[in-house]
Tab-separated table of C-alpha atoms in Angstrom:
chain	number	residue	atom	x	y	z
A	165	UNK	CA	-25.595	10.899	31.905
A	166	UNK	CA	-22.045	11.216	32.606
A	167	UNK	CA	-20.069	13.332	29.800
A	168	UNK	CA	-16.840	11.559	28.198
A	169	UNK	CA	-13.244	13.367	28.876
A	170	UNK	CA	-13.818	14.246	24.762
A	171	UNK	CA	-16.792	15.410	25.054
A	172	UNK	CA	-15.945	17.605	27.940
A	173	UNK	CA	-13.582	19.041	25.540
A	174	UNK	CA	-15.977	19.481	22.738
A	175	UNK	CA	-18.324	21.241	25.795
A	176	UNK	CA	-15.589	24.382	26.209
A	177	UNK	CA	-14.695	24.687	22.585
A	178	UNK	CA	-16.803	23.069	19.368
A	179	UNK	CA	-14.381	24.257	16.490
A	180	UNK	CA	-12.552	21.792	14.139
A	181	UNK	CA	-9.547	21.148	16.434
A	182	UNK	CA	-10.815	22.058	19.652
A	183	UNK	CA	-9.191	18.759	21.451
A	184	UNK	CA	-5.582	19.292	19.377
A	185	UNK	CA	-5.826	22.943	20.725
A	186	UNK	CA	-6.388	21.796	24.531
A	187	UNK	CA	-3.823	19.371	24.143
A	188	UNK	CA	-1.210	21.759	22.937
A	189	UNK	CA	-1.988	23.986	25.491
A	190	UNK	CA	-1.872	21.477	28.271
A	191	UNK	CA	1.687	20.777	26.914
A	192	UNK	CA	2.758	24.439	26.919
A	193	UNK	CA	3.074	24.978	23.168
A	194	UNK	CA	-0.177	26.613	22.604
A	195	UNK	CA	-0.819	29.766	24.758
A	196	UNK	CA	-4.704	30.768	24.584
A	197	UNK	CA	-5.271	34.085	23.517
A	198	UNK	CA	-7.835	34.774	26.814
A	199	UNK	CA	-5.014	34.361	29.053
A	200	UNK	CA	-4.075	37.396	31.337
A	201	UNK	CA	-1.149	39.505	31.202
A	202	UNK	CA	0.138	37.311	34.685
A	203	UNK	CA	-0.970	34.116	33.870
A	204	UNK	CA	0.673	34.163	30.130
A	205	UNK	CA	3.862	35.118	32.153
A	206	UNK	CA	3.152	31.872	34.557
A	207	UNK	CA	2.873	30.185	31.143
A	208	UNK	CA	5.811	31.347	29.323
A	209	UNK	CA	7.518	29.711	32.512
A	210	UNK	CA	5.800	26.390	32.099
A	211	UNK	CA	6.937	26.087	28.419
A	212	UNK	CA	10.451	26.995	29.131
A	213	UNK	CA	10.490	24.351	32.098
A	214	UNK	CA	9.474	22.039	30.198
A	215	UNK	CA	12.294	22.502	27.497
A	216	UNK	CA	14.360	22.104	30.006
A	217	UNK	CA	13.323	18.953	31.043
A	218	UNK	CA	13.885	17.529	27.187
A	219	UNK	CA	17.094	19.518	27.629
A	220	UNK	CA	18.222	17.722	30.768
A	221	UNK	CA	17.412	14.278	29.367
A	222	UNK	CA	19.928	14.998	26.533
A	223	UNK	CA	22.596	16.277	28.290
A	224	UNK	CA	22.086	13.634	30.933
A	225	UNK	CA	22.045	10.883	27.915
A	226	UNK	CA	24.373	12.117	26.205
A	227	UNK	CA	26.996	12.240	29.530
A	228	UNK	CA	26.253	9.039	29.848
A	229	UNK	CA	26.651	7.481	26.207
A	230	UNK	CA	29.943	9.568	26.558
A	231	UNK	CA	30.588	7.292	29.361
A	232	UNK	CA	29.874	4.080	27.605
A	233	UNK	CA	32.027	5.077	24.172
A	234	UNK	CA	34.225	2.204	24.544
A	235	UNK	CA	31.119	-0.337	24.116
A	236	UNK	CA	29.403	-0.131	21.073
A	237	UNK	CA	26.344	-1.993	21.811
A	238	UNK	CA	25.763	0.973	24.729
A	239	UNK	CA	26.641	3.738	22.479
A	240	UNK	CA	23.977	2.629	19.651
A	241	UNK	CA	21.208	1.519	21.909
A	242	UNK	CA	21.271	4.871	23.392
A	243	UNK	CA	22.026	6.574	20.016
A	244	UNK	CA	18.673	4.590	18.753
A	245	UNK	CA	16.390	5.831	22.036
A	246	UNK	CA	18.051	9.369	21.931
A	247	UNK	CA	16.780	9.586	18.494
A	248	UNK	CA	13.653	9.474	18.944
A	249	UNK	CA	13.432	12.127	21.724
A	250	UNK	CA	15.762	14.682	19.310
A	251	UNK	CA	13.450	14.405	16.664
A	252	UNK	CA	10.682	15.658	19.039
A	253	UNK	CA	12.787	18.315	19.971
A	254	UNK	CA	13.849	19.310	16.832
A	255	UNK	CA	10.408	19.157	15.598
A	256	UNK	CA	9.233	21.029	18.892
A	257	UNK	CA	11.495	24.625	18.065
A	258	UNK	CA	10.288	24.459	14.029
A	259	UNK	CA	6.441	24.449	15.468
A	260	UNK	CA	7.364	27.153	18.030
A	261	UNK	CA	9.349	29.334	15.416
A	262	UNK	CA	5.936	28.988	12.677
A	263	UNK	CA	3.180	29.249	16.007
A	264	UNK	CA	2.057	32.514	14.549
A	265	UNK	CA	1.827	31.658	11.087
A	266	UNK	CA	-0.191	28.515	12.024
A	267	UNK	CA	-2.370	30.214	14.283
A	268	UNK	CA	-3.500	32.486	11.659
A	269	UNK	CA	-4.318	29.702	9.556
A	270	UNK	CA	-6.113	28.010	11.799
A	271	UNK	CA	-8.330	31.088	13.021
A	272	UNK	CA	-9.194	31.445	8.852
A	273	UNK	CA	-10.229	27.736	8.736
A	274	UNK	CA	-12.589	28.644	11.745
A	275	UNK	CA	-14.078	31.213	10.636
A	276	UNK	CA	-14.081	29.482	6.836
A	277	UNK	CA	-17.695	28.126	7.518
A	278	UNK	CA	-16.843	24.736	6.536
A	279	UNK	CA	-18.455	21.940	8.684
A	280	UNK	CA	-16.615	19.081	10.035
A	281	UNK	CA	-18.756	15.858	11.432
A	282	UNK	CA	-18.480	15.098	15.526
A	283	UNK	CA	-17.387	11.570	14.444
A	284	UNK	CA	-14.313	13.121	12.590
A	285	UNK	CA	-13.132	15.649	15.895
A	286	UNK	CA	-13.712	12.146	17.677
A	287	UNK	CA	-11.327	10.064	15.291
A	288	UNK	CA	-8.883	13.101	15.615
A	289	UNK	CA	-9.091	12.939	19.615
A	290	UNK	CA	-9.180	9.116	19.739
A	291	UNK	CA	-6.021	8.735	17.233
A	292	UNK	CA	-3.926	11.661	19.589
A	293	UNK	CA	-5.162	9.654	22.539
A	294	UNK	CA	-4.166	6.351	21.149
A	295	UNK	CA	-0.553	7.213	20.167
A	296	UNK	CA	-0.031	8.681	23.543
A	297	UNK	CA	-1.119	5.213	25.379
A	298	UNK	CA	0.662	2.860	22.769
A	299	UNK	CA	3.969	5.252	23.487
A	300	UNK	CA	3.369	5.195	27.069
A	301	UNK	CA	2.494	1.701	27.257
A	302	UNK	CA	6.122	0.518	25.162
A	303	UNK	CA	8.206	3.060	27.131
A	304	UNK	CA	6.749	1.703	30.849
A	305	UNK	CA	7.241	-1.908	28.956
A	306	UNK	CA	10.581	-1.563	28.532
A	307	UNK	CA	11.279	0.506	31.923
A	308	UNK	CA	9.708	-2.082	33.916
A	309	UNK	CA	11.735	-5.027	32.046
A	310	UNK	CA	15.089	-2.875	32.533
A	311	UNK	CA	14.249	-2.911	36.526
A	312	UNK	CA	13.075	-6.539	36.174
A	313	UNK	CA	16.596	-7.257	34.684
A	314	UNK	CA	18.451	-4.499	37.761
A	315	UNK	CA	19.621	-2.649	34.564
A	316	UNK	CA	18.899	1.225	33.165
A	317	UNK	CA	16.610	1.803	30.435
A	318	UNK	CA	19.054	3.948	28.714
A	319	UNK	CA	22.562	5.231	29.924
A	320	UNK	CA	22.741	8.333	31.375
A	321	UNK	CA	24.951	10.190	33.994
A	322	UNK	CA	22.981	10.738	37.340
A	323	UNK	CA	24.526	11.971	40.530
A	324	UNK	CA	24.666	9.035	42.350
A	325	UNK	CA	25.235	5.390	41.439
A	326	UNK	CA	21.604	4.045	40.205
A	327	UNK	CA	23.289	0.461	40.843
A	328	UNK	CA	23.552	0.649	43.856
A	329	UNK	CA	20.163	-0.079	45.311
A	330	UNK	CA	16.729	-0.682	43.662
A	331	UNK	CA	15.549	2.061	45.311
A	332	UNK	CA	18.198	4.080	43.808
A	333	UNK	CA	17.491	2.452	39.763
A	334	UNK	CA	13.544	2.886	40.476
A	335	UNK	CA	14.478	6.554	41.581
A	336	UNK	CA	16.710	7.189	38.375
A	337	UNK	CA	14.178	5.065	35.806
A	338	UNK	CA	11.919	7.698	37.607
A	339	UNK	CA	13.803	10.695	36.800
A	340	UNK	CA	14.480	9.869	33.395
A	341	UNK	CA	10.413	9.046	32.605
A	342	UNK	CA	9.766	12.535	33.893
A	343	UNK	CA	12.018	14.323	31.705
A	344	UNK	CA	11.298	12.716	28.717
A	345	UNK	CA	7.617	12.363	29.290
A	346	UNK	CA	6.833	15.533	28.850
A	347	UNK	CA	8.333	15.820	25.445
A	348	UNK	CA	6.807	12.761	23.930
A	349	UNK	CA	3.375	14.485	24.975
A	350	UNK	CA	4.280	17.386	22.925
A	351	UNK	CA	5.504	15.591	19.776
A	352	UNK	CA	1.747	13.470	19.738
A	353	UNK	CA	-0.155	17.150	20.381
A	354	UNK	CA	1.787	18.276	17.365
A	355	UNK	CA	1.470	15.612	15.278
A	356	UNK	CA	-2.358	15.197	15.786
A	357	UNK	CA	-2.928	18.395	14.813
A	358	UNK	CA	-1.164	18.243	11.859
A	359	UNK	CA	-2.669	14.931	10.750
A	360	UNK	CA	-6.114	16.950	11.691
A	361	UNK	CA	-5.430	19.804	8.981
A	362	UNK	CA	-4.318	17.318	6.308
A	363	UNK	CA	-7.747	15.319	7.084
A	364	UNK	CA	-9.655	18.569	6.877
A	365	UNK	CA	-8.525	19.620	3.733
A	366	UNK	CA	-9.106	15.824	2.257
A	367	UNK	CA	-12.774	16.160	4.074
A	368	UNK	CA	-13.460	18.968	2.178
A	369	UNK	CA	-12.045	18.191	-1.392
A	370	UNK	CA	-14.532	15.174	-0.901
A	371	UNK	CA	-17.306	17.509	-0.342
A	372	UNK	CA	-16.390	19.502	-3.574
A	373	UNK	CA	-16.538	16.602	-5.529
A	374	UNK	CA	-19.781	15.862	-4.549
A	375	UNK	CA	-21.317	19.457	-5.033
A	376	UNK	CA	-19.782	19.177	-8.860
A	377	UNK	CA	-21.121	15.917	-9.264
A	378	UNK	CA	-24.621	16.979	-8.096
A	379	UNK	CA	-24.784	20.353	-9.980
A	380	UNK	CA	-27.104	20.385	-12.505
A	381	UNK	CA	-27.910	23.657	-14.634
A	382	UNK	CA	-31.897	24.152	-15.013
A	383	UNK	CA	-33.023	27.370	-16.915
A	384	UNK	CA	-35.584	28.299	-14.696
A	385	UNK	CA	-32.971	28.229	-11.839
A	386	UNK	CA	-29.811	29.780	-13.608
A	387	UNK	CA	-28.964	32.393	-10.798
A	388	UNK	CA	-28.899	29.495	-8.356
A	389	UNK	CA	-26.993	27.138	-10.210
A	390	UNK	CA	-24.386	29.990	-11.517
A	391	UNK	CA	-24.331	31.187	-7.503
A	392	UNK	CA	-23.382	27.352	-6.421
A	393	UNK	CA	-20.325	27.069	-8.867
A	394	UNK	CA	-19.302	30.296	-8.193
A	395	UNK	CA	-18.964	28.646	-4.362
A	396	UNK	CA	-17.091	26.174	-5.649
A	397	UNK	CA	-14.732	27.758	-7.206
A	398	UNK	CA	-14.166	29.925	-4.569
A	399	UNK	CA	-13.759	27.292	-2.168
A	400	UNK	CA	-11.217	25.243	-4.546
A	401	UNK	CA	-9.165	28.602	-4.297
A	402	UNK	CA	-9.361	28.849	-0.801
A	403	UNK	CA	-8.323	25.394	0.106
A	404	UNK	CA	-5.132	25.604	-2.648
A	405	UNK	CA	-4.114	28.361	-0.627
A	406	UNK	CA	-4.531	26.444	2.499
A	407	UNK	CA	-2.580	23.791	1.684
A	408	UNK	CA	-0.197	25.953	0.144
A	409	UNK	CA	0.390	27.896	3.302
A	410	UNK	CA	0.811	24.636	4.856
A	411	UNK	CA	3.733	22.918	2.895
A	412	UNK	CA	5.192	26.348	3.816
A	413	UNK	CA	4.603	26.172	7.575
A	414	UNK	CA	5.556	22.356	8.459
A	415	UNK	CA	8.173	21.701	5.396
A	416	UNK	CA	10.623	21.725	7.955
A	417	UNK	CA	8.605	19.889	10.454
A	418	UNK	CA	8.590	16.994	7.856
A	419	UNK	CA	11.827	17.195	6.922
A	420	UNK	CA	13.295	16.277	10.465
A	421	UNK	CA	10.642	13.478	10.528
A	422	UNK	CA	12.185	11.847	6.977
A	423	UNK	CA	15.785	12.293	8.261
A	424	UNK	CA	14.646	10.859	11.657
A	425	UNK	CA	13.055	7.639	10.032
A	426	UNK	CA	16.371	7.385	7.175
A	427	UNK	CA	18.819	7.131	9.976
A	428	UNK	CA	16.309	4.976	12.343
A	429	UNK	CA	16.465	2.687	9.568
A	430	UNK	CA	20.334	2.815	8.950
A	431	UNK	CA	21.091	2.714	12.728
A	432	UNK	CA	19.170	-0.403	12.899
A	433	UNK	CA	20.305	-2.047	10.039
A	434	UNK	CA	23.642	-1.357	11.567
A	435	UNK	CA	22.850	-2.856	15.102
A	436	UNK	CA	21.502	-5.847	13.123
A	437	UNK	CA	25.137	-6.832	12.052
A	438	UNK	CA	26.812	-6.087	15.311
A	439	UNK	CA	24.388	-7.380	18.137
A	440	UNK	CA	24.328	-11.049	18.710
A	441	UNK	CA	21.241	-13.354	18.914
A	442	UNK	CA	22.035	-13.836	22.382
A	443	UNK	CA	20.751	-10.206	23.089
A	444	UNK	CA	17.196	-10.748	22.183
A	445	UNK	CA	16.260	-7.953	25.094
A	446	UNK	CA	18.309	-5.762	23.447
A	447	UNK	CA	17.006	-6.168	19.614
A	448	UNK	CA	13.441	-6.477	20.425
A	449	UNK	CA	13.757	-3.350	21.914
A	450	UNK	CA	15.350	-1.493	18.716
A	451	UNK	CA	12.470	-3.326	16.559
A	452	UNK	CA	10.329	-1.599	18.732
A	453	UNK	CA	11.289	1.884	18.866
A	454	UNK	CA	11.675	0.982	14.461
A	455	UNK	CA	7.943	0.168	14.643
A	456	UNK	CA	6.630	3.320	16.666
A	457	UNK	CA	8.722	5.500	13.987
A	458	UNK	CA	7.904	3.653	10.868
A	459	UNK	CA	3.755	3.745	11.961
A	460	UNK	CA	4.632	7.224	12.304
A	461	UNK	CA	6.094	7.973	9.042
A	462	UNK	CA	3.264	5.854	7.515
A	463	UNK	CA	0.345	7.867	8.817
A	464	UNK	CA	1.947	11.448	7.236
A	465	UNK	CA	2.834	9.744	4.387
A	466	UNK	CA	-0.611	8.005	3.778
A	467	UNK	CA	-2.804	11.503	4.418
A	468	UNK	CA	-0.281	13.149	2.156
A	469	UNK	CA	-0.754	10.926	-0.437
A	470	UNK	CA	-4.791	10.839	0.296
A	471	UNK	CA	-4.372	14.455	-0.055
A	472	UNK	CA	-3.359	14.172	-3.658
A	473	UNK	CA	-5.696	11.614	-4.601
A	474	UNK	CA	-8.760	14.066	-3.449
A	475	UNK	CA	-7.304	17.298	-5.008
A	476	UNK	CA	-6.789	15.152	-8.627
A	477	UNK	CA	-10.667	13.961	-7.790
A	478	UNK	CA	-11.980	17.136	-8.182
A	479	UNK	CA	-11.030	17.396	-11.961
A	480	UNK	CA	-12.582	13.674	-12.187
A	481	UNK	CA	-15.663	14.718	-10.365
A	482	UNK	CA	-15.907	18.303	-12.486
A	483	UNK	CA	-15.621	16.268	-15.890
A	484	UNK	CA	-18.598	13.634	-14.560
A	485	UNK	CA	-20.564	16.641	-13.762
A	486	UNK	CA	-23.531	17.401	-16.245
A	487	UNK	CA	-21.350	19.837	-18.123
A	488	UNK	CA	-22.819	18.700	-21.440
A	489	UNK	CA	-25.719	20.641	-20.837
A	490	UNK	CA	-24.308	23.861	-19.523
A	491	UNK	CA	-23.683	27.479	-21.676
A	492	UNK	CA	-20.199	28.116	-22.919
A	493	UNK	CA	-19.213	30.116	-20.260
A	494	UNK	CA	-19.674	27.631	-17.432
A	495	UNK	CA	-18.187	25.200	-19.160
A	496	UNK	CA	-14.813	27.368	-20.311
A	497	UNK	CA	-14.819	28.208	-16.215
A	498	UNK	CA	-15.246	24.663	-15.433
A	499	UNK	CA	-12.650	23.918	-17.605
A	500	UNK	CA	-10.210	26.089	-15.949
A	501	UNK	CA	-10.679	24.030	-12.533
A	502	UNK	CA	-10.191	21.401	-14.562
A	503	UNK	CA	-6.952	22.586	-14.633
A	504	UNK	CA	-6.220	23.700	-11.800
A	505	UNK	CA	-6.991	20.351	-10.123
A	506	UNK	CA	-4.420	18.946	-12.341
A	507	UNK	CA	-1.708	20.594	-9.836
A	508	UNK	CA	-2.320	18.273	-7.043
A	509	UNK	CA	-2.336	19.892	-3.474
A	510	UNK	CA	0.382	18.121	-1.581
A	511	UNK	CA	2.790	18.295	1.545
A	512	UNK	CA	6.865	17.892	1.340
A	513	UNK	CA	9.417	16.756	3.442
A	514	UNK	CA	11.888	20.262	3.160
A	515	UNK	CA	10.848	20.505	-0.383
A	516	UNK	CA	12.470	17.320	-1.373
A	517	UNK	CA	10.453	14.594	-1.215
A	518	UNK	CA	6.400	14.218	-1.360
A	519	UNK	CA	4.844	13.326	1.271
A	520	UNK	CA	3.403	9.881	-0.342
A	521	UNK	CA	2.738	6.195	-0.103
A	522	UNK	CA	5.391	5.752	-2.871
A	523	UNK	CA	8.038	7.935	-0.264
A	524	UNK	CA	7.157	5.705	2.100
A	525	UNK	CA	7.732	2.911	0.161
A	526	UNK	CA	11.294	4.164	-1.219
A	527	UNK	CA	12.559	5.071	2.945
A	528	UNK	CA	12.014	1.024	3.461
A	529	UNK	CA	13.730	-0.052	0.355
A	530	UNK	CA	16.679	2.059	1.408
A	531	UNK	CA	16.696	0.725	4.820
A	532	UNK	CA	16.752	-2.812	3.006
A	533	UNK	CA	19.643	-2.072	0.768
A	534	UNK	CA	21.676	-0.877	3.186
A	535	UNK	CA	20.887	-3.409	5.577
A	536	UNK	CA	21.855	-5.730	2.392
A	537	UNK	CA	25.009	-3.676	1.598
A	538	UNK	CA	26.441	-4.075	5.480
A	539	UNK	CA	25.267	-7.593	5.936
A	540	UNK	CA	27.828	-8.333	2.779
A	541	UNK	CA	30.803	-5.687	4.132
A	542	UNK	CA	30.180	-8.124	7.606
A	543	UNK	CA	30.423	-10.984	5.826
């Protein structure tokens, strides 16, 4: 039977985040450790063209939004898409500067003996894959309408006049798609596996909860039942550090993503109040680009607050454990992850803000009020 392009994947590596790994790799951010001397010099080259190319895209954007100051509705609309491809980049240098602190973390979680299900690695592949598409599929969309309307996509300085043929706009739409390609692929390798470590760590505070719940002290098998806590414990430990080391690794990482999302919102609110009905194109196309990064924000925000609502289980699950019937000792240690647990494993945004549904929440009701604020300095 013919093997899936996932399971091929799962075929030449079976560890937690075999597909994340690939993809990273296939993006030049991940360089495997079995390379040769040569061929991690080849690669060194392939990650530094491919900066370029996110490099190029800016400078070519930003020429031409230079270009364009005098209009407003120009300089925000490619302010807005710009945006979007800075806060990859951005994002792109913090995971490059903390690639050797993650990969250590990520070798420990392999070697951890913790289990993850093949439906899990599946979801993880299948949500990278899907982001990819949907991004794909709106960036073409809107591409393909700019041609369809003999207009560019987004303003940018190219060395010859893109109006003056279609040949000449399909060649610079072209262009354009394959510098900035590239660095969208990057941003959705990163971000899956960072979603994949926070849904590891909730996988696995799930599984404590269910080994406290089902421990049960018997006499005749005190060793055994003493041997199984002591597991547990150790494990708790183990995954506080974890997430610990974490927060440390990506704080930055998330930071950039909160300010991206605050001023996606404020931009937007602003381009609410200045472009006219008459430019539906035009708004549909910041609504858009608002969706992609506000589904974004949502998914870190919702696994970092799913992260807190598994570490606070574990004190739940430890006090509906049969506790009643252990000696004192067990039950002063299972007191103490008691807690522990009460310190909630979590993920910030530069230290500032918790990554949370409640965050999440608070970033729209911003955008709102100051959407309110300039509707009424418009008015």
């Amino acid at each position: 039977m013919a093997l899936s392009v996932l399971d091929r994947f799962y075929l030449i590596d079976d560890g937690f985040f075999s597909f994340n790994l690939k993809y990273l790799f296939f993006v030049g951010l991940w360089p495997e450790k079995t390379l040769t001397r040569n061929q991690k010099f080849f690669y060194k080259i392939y990650e530094l063209f491919i900066h370029c190319l996110t490099i190029i895209f800016l400078l070519l954007t930003g020429i031409g939004t230079y270009q364009h100051k005098d209009d407003l509705v120009v300089v925000f609309s490619n302010v807005d898409k710009c945006l979007v491809v800075y806060n990859f980049f951005f994002k792109t240098i913090i995971f490059l500067i903390k690639r050797n602190e993650l990969r250590e973390l990520l070798d420990e979680i392999e070697l951890s003996g913790d289990e993850v299900t093949e439906e899990r690695k599946k979801m993880m592949a299948n949500y990278v894959m899907l982001l990819t598409g949907m991004t794909a599929a709106v960036v073409g969309a809107f591409s393909l309408l700019a041609l369809f309307e003999g207009t560019m996509s987004i303003e940018a300085w190219l060395p010859f006049d893109p109006m003056e043929s279609t040949m000449k706009l399909i060649l610079s739409l072209q262009i354009l798609a394959f510098c900035v390609f590239p660095g969208l692929c990057r941003a959705f390798a990163m971000q899956g596996l960072v979603c994949s470590m926070i849904m590891y760590l909730c996988d696995q505070l799930i599984h404590l909860q269910r080994q406290l719940r089902s421990l049960e002290y018997v006499m005749e098998t005190e060793m055994v039942t003493r041997m199984k806590f002591k597991k547990i414990v150790r494990k708790h430990i183990r995954l506080m550090g974890y997430s610990m080391r974490m927060e440390n690794i990506f704080k930055e990482y998330f930071l950039v993503q909160n300010l991206a999302v605050t001023v996606e919102l404020c931009l937007n609110a602003v381009m609410i109040t200045v472009v006219g009905v008459q430019q539906i194109t035009l708004l549909i196309t910041f609504f858009a680009y608002l969706i992609i990064a506000l589904i974004n924000a949502y998914i870190y925000c919702y696994l970092g607050n799913e992260l807190i609502i598994q570490s606070q289980g574990i004190a739940l699950a430890a006090y509906e454990s049969t506790w009643t019937s252990w000696p004192v000792d067990l039950q002063k240690d299972l007191l103490m992850v008691i807690i522990a647990a009460q310190r909630p494993l979590k993920l910030s945004a530069g230290g500032m803000a918790l990554l949370s549904i409640q965050t999440f929440s608070q970033a729209l009701y911003n955008g709102y009020s100051i959407f309110a604020v300039l509707t009424d300095a418009v008015n």
